[in-house]
Structure formats: structure tokens, C-alpha cells
Coordinates of N, CA and C and ligand atoms in Angstrom, one line a residue:
X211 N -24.0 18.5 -7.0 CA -23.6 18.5 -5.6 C -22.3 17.7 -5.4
X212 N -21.5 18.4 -4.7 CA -20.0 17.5 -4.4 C -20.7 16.4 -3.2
X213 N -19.6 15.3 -3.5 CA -20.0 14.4 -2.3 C -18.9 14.7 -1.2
X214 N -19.2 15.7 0.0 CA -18.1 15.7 0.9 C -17.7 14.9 1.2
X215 N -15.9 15.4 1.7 CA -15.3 14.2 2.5 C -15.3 14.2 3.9
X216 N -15.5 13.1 4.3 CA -15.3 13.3 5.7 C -14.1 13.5 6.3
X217 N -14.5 15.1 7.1 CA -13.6 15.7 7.9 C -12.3 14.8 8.7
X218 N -12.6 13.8 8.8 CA -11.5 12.8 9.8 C -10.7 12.3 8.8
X219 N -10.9 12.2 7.3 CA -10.6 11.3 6.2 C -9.2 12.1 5.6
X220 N -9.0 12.9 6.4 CA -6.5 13.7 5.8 C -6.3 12.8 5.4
X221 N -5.4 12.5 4.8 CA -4.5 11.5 4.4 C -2.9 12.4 4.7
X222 N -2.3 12.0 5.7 CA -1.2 12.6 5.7 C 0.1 11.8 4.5
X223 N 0.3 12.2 3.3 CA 1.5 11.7 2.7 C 2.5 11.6 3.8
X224 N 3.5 10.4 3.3 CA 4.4 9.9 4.7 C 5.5 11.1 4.3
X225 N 6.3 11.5 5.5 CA 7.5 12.4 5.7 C 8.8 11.3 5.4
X226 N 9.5 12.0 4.5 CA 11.1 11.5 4.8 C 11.9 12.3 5.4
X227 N 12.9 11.5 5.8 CA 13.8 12.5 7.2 C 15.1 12.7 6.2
X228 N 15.8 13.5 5.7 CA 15.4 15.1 6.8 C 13.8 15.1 5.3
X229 N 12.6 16.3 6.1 CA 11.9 16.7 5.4 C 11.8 17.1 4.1
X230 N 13.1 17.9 4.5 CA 13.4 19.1 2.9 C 14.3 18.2 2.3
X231 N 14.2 17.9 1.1 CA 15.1 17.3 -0.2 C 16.2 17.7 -0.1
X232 N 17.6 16.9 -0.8 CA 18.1 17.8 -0.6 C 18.3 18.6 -1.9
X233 N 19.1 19.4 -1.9 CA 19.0 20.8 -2.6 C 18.0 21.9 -3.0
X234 N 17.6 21.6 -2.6 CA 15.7 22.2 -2.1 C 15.6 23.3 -1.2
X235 N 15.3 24.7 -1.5 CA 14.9 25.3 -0.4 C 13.9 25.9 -0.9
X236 N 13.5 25.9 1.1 CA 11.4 26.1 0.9 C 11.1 27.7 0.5
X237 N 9.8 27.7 0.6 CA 8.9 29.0 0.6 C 7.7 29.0 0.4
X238 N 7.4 30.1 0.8 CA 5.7 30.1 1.7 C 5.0 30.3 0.2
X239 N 5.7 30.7 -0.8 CA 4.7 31.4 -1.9 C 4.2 29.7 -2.9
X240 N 3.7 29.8 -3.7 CA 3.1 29.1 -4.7 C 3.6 29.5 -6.0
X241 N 4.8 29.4 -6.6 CA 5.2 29.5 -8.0 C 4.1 29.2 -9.2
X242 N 4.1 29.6 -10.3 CA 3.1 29.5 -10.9 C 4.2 28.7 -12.5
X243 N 4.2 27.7 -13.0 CA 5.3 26.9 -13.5 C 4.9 26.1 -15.1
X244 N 4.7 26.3 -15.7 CA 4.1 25.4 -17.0 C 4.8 26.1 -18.2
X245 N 4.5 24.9 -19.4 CA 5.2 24.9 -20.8 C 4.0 25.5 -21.4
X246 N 3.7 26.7 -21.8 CA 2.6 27.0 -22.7 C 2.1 27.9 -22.3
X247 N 0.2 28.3 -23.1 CA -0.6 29.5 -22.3 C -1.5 28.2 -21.3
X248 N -1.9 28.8 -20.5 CA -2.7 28.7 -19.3 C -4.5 28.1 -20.2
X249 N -4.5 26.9 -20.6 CA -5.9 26.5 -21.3 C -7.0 26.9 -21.0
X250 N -8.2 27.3 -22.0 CA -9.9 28.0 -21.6 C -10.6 26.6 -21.7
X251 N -10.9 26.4 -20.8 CA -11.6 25.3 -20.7 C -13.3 25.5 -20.2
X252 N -13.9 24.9 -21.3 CA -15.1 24.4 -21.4 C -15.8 23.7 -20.2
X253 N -16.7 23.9 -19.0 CA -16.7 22.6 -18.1 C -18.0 21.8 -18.8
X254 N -18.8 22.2 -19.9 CA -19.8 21.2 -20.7 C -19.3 20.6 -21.6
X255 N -17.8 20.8 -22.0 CA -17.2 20.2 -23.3 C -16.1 18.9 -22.8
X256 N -15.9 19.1 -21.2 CA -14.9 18.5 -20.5 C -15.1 17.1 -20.1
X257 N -14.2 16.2 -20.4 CA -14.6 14.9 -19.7 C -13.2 14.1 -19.1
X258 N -13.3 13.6 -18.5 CA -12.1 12.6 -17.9 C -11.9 11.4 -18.2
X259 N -11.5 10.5 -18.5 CA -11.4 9.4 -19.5 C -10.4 8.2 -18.3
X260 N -10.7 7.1 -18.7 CA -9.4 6.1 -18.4 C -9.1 5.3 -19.3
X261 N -8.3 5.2 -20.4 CA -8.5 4.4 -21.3 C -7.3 3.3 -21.2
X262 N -7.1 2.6 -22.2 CA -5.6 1.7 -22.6 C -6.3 0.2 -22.2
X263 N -5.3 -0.4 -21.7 CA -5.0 -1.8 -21.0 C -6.2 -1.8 -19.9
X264 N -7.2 -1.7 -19.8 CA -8.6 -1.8 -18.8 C -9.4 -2.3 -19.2
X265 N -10.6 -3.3 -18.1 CA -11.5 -3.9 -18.4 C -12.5 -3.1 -19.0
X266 N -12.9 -2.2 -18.3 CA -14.0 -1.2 -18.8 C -13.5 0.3 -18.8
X267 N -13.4 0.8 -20.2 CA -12.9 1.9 -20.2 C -13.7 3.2 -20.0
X268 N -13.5 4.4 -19.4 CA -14.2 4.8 -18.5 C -14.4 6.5 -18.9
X269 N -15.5 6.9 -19.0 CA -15.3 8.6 -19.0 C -16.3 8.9 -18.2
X270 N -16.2 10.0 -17.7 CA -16.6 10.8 -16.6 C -17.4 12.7 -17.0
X271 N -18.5 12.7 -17.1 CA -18.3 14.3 -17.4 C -17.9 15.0 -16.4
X272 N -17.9 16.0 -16.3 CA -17.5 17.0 -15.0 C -18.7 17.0 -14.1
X273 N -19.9 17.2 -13.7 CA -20.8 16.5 -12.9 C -20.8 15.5 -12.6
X274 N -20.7 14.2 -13.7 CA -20.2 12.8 -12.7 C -19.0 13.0 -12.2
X275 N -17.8 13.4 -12.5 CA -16.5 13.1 -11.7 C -16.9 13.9 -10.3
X276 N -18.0 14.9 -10.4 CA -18.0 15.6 -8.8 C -18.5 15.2 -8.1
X277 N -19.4 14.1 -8.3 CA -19.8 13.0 -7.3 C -19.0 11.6 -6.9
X278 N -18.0 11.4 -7.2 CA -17.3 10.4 -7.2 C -17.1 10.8 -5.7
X279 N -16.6 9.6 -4.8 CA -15.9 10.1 -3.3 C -14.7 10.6 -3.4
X280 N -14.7 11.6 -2.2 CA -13.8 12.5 -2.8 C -13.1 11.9 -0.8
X281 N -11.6 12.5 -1.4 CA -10.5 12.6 -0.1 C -9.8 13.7 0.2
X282 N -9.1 14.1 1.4 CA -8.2 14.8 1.5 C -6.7 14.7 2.0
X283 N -6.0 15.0 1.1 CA -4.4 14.7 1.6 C -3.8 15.8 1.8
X284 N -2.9 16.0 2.9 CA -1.9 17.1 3.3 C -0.6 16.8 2.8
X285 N -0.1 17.1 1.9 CA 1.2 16.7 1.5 C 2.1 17.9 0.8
X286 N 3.9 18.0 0.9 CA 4.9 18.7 0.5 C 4.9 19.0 -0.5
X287 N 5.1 20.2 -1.5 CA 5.7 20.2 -3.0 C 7.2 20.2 -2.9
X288 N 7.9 19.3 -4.0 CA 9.0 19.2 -4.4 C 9.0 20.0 -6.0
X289 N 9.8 21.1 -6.1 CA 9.9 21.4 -7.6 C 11.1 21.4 -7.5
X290 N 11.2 20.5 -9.3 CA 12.9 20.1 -9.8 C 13.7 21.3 -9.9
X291 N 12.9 22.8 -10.2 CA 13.7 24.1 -10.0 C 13.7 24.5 -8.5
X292 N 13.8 23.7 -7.9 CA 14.3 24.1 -6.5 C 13.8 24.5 -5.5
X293 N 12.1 24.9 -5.4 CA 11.5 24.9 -4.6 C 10.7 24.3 -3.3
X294 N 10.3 24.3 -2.6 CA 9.7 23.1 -2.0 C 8.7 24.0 -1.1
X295 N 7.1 23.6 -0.8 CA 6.2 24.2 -0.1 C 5.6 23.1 0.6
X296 N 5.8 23.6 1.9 CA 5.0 22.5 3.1 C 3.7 22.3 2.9
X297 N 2.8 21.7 3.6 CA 1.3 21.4 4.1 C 0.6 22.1 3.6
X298 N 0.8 20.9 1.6 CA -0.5 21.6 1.1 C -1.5 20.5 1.4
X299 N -3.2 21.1 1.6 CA -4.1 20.8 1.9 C -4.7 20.1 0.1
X300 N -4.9 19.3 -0.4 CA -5.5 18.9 -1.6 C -6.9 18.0 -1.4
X301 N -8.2 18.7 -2.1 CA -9.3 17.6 -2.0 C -9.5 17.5 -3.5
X302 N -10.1 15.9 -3.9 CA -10.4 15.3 -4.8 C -10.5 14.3 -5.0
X303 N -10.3 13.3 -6.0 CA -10.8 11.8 -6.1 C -9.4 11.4 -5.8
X304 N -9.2 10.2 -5.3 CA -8.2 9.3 -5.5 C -8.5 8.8 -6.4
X305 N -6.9 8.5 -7.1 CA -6.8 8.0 -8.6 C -6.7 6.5 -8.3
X306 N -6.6 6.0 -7.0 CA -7.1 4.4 -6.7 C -8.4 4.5 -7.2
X307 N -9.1 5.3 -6.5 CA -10.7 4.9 -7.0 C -11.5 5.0 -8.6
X308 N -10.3 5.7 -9.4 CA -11.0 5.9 -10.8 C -10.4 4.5 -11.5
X309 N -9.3 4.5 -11.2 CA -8.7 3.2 -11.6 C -9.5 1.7 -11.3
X310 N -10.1 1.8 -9.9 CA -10.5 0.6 -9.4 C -11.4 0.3 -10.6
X311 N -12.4 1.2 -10.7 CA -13.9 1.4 -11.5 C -13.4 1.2 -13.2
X312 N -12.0 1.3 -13.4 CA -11.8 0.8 -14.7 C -11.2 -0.4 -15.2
X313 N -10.6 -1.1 -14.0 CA -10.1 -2.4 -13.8 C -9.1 -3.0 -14.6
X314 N -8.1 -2.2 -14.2 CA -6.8 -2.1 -14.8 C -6.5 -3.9 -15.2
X315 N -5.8 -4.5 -16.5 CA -5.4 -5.5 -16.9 C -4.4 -5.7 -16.3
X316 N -4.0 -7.0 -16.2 CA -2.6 -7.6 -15.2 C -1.1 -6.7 -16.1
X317 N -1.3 -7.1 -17.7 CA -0.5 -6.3 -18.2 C -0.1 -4.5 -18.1
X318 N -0.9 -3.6 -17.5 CA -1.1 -2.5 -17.1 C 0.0 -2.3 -16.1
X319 N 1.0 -1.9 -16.3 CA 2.1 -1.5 -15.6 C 2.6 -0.1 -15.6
X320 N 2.6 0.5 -16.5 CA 2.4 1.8 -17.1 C 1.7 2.6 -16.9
X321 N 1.8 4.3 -16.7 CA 0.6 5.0 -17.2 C 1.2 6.4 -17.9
X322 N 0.1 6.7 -19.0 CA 0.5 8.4 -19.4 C -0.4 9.0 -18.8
X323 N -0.1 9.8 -18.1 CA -0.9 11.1 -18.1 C -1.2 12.1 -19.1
X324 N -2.5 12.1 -19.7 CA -2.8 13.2 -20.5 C -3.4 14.6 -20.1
X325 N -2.7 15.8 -20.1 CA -3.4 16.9 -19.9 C -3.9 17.7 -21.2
X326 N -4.6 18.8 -21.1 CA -4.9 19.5 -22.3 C -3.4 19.6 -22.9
X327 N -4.1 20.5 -24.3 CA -2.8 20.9 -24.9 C -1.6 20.2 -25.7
X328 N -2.1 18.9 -24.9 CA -1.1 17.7 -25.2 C 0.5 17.2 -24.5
X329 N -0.1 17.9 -22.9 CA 1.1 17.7 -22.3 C 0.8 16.2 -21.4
X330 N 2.2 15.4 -21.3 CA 2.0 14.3 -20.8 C 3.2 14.0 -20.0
X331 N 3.3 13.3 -19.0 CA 3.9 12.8 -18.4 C 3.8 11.1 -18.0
X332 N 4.7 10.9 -17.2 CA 4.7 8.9 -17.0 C 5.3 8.4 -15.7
X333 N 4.1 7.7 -15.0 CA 4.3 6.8 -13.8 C 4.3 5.3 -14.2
X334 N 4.8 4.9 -13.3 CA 4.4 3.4 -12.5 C 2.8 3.4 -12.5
X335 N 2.0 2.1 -12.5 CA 0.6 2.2 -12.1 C 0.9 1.9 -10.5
X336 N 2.1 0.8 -10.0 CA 2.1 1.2 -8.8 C 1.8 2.8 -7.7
X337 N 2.6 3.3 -8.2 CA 2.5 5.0 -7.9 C 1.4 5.5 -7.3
X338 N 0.9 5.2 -8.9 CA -0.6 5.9 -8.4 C -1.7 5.2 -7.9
X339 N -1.0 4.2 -7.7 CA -2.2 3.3 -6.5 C -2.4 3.7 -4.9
X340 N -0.8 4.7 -4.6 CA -0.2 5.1 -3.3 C -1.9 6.0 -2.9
X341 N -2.1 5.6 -1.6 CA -3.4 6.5 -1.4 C -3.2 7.5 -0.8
X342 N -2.2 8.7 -1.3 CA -2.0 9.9 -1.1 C -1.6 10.7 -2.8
X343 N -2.1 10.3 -3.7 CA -2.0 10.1 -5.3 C -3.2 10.2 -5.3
X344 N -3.4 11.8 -5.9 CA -4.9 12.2 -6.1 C -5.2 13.4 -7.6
X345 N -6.6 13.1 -7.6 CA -6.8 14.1 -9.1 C -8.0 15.5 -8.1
X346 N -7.0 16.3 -7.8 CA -7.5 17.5 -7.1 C -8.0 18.1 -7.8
X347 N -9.1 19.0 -7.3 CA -10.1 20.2 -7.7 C -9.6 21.3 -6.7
X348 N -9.2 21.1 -5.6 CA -9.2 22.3 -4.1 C -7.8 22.2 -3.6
X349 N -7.5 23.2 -3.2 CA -6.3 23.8 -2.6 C -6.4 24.6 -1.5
X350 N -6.0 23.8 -0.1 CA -6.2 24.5 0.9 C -7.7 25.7 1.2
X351 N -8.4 24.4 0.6 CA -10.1 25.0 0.7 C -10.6 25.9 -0.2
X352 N -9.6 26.2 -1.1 CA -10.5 26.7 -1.8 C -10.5 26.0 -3.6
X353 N -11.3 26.2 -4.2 CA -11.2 26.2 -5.8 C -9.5 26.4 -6.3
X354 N -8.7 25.3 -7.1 CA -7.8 25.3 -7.4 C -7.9 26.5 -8.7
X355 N -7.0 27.6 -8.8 CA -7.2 28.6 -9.8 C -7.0 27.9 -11.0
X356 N -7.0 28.7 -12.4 CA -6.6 28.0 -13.5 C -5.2 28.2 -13.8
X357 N -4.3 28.9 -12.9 CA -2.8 29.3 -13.2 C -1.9 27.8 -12.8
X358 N -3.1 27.5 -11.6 CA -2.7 25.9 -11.0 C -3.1 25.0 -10.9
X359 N -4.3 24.6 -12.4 CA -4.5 23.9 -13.4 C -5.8 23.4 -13.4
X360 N -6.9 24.2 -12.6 CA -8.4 24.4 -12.6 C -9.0 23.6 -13.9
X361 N -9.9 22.9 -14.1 CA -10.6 22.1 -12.8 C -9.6 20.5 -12.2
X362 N -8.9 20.3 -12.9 CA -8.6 19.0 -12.5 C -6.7 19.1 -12.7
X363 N -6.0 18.4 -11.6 CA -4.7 18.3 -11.7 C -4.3 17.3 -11.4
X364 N -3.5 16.7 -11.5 CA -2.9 15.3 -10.8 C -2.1 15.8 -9.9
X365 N -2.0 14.6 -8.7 CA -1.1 15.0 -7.6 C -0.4 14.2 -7.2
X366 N 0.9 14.2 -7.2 CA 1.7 13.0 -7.3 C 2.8 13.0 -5.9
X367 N 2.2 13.3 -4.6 CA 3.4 14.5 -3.8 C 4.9 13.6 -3.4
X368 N 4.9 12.2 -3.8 CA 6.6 11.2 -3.8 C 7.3 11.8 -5.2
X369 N 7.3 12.8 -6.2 CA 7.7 12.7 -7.1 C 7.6 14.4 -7.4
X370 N 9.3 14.0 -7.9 CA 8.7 15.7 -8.5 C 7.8 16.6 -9.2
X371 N 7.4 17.7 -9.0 CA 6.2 18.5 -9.1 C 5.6 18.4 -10.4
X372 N 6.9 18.3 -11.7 CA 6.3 18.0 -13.1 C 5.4 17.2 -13.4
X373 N 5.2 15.9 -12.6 CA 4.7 14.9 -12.8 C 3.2 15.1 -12.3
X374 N 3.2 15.9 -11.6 CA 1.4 16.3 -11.0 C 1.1 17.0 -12.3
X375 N 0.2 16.7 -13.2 CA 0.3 17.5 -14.4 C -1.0 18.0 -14.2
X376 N -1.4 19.3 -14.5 CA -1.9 20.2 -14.6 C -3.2 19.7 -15.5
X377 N -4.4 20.6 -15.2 CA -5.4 20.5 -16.3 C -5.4 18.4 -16.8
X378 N -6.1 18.0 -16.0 CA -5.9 16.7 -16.2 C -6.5 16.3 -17.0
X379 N -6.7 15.1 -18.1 CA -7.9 15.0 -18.9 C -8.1 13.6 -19.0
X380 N -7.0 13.1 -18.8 CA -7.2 11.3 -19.2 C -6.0 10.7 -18.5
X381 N -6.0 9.2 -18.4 CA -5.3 8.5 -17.6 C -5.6 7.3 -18.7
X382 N -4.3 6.9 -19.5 CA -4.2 5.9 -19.9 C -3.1 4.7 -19.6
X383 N -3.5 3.4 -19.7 CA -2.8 2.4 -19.0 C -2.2 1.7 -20.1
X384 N -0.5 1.7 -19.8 CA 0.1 0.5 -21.4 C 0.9 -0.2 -20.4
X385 N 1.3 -1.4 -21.5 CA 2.2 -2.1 -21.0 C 4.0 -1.8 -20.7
X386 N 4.7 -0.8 -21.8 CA 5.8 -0.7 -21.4 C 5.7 1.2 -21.6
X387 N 6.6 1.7 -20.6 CA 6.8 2.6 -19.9 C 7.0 3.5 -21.3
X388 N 6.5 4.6 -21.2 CA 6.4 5.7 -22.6 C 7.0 7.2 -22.0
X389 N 8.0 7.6 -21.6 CA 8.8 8.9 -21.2 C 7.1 9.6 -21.7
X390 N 7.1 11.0 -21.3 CA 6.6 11.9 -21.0 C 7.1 13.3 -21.8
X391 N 6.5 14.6 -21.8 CA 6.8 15.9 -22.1 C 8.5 16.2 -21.7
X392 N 8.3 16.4 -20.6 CA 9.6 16.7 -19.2 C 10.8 15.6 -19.8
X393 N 9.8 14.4 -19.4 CA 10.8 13.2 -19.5 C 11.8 13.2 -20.9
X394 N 10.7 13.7 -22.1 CA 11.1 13.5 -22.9 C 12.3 14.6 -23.6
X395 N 11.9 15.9 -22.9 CA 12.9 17.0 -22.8 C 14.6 17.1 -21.9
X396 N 15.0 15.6 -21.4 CA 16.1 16.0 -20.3 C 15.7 15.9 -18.8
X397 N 14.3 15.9 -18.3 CA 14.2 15.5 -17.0 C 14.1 14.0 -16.8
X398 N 14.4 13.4 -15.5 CA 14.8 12.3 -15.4 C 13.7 11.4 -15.2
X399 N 13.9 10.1 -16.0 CA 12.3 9.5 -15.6 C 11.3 9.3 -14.3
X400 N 12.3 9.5 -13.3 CA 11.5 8.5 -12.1 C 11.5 9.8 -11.2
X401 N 11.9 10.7 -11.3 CA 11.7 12.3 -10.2 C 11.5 11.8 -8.9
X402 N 12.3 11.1 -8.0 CA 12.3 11.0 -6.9 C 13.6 12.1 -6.4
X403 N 12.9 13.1 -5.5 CA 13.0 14.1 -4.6 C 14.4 13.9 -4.0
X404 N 14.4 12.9 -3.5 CA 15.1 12.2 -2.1 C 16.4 11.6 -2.8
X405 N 16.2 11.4 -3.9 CA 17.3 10.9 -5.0 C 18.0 11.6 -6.0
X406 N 17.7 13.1 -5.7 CA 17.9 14.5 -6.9 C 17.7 13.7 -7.8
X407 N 16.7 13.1 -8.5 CA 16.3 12.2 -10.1 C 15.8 13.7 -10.7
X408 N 16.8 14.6 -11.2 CA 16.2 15.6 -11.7 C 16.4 15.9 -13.6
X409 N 17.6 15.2 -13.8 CA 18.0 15.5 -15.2 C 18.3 13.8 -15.4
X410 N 18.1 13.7 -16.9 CA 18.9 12.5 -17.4 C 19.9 12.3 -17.7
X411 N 20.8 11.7 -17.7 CA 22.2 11.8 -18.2 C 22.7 11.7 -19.5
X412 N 21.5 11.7 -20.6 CA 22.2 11.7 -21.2 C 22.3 13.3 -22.2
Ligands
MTE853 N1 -0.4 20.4 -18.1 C1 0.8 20.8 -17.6 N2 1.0 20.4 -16.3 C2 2.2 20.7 -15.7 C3 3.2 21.4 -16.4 C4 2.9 21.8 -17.8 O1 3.7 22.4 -18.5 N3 1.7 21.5 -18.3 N4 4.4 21.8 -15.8 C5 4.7 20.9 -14.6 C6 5.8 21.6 -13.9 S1 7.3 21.6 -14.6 C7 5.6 22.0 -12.6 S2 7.0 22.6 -11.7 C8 4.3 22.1 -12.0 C9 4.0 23.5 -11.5 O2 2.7 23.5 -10.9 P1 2.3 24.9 -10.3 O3 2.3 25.9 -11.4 O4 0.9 24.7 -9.7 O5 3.2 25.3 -9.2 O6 3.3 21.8 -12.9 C10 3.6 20.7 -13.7 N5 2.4 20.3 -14.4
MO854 MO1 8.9 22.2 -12.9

């Protein structure tokens, strides 16, 4: 059984003015965007993990993660290829609360995101402390598909779209900052929207 969220509990992600990024124009559709095929995932073989720089390191099967308390945030997509989609509806755990439960070290400044397949990206642990930074299952009420990264995705909505990484699997915590897939390919480390942080210079 999921543990509903209470209906009062949105989290509206904060708006910057102007709304739309710049160089960014919107649309109502949902692009479908990844490096690879689309993963078959197992939900008895599946687990969620916290590892690295933490007091107690932590895995989750798919039945425990669906009891965890769960939230809901309304927030913007920014994609570095130029898209941008208003008031999406996201439910799932906040990644404060998986974190709390693994008790991140003072040295933990860092994090990789690990998704299947071996795709990874890299935050701030600040970031993901923001409580509108969530590991989604549901999209505007319903079951997130597997095209847009069923069962589990990260949601990052201050940061460009690559960094919400798809098919989530693990969250590990280091001390100095480790570029990413994207990052590591020519996208810019810190993908702030508001700052076209879209390529690196070099
Ligand atoms: N695991 C994984 N997550 C990923 C990617 C990927 O290649 N693999 N691509 C990223 C990129 S570049 C974008 S723009 C978004 C697209 O998400 P969407 O297909 O749900 O729109 O997923 C991000 N998450
Ligand atoms: Mo992207």
C-alpha cells in the first residue's frame, strides 16, 4: 500500500521572473529525451540504495520505498534543448527524507546520481536538500511511463532537465564534486536555467 499524501501537502517549486528561461520556448507536449534503449526493469530485482559518505547506509526494496511518506510538488520543466513545460504535478518521496534516514557525514558535499544502465549525473547535496527535489513515481496522477523513467526518476525542477535522471537507482554521497554522463559529455556543470549554464566552455 502507498502511504498517501496529504491533499494540502503541493509544494509549489518557487517561480523566477520572467517564468520562461531565457531562450526557452514552451509546449504543452512531453518530449520523450535519453542516451540509450528505454531499461526492462524487474520490480523484485529493484532496490534503491544511499550509499558513500553516510552514517547508515541505506537500501530500500520497491515495497519499502512505497511506504516511505510521500509529497507532492508542482513544478516547470527546463530542457537544455530548448523546451520548457509548465505545472507539472510530481508525487513521491523527497530526497530530504531518504537522505535524512541515511545521515549524511559533515564531509558529504557531493552527490552522484546513479541510474540504470550506468547513467549518472552530479548535484550539490545542498540542492537536493531544496524541498521541492523529489524521487517521483506519478505524473500529473498518473503512473510515471517507462519512456519517462518508470518506476523511479529524480526531480531536480531549479536545474536543467538532464539532471532529473531517469530510472533512479542509487544516491551516493562524496566529498569532492564528480562531473556526470551530460556533464561529462560538454554540458555545463551547474545547469541553472536562468543562467543558460547549458554547455561548457571548453
Ligand atoms: N537515466 C537517464 N536519465 C536521463 C537521461 C538519460 O539519458 N538517462 N537523459 C536526461 C535528459 S538529457 C533529459 S532532457 C531528460 C528527459 O526526460 P523526459 O524524457 O522525461 O522528458 O531526462 C534526463 N534523464
Ligand atoms: Mo536533455
Amino acid at each position: 500500500m502507498d502511504s498517501r499524501p496529504d491533499p494540502a501537502d503541493t509544494r509549489e517549486s518557487p517561480r523566477q521572473e520572467p517564468r520562461l528561461p531565457p531562450g526557452q520556448i514552451l509546449t504543452d507536449k512531453w518530449p520523450v529525451l535519453h542516451h540509450g534503449p528505454v531499461p526492462r526493469v524487474d520490480l523484485a530485482k529493484w532496490d534503491f540504495k544511499v550509499f558513500g559518505l553516510v552514517e547508515h547506509p541505506a537500501r530500500w526494496t520497491h515495497e519499502e520505498f512505497r511506504s516511505l511518506p510521500r509529497i507532492r510538488v508542482r513544478s516547470d520543466i527546463h530542457c537544455v534543448t530548448r523546451w520548457s513545460r509548465y505545472d507539472n504535478l510530481w508525487e513521491g518521496v523527497a530526497v530530504r527524507e531518504v537522505l535524512r534516514r541515511a545521515a549524511p557525514k559533515p564531509d558529504a558535499r557531493h552527490a552522484v546520481i546513479h541510474a540504470e544502465q550506468g547513467y549518472t549525473t552530479n548535484l550539490p547535496v545542498q540542492e537536493l536538500l531544496n524541498d521541492d527535489v523529489l524521487l517521483a513515481d506519478k505524473h500529473d496522477g498518473a503512473d510515471l511511463s517507462p519512456e519517462h523513467g518508470w518506476p523511479l526518476r529524480l526531480v531536480v525542477p531549479r536545474r536543467y532537465f538532464w539532471k532529473s535522471a531517469k530510472w533512479v537507482r542509487a544516491i551516493e554521497l562524496v566529498a569532492a564534486d564528480r562531473p556526470g554522463f551530460w556533464e561529462e559529455n560538454g554540458y555545463h556543470n551547474d545547469a541553472d536555467p536562468w543562467k543558460e549554464e547549458r554547455f561548457s566552455d571548453w
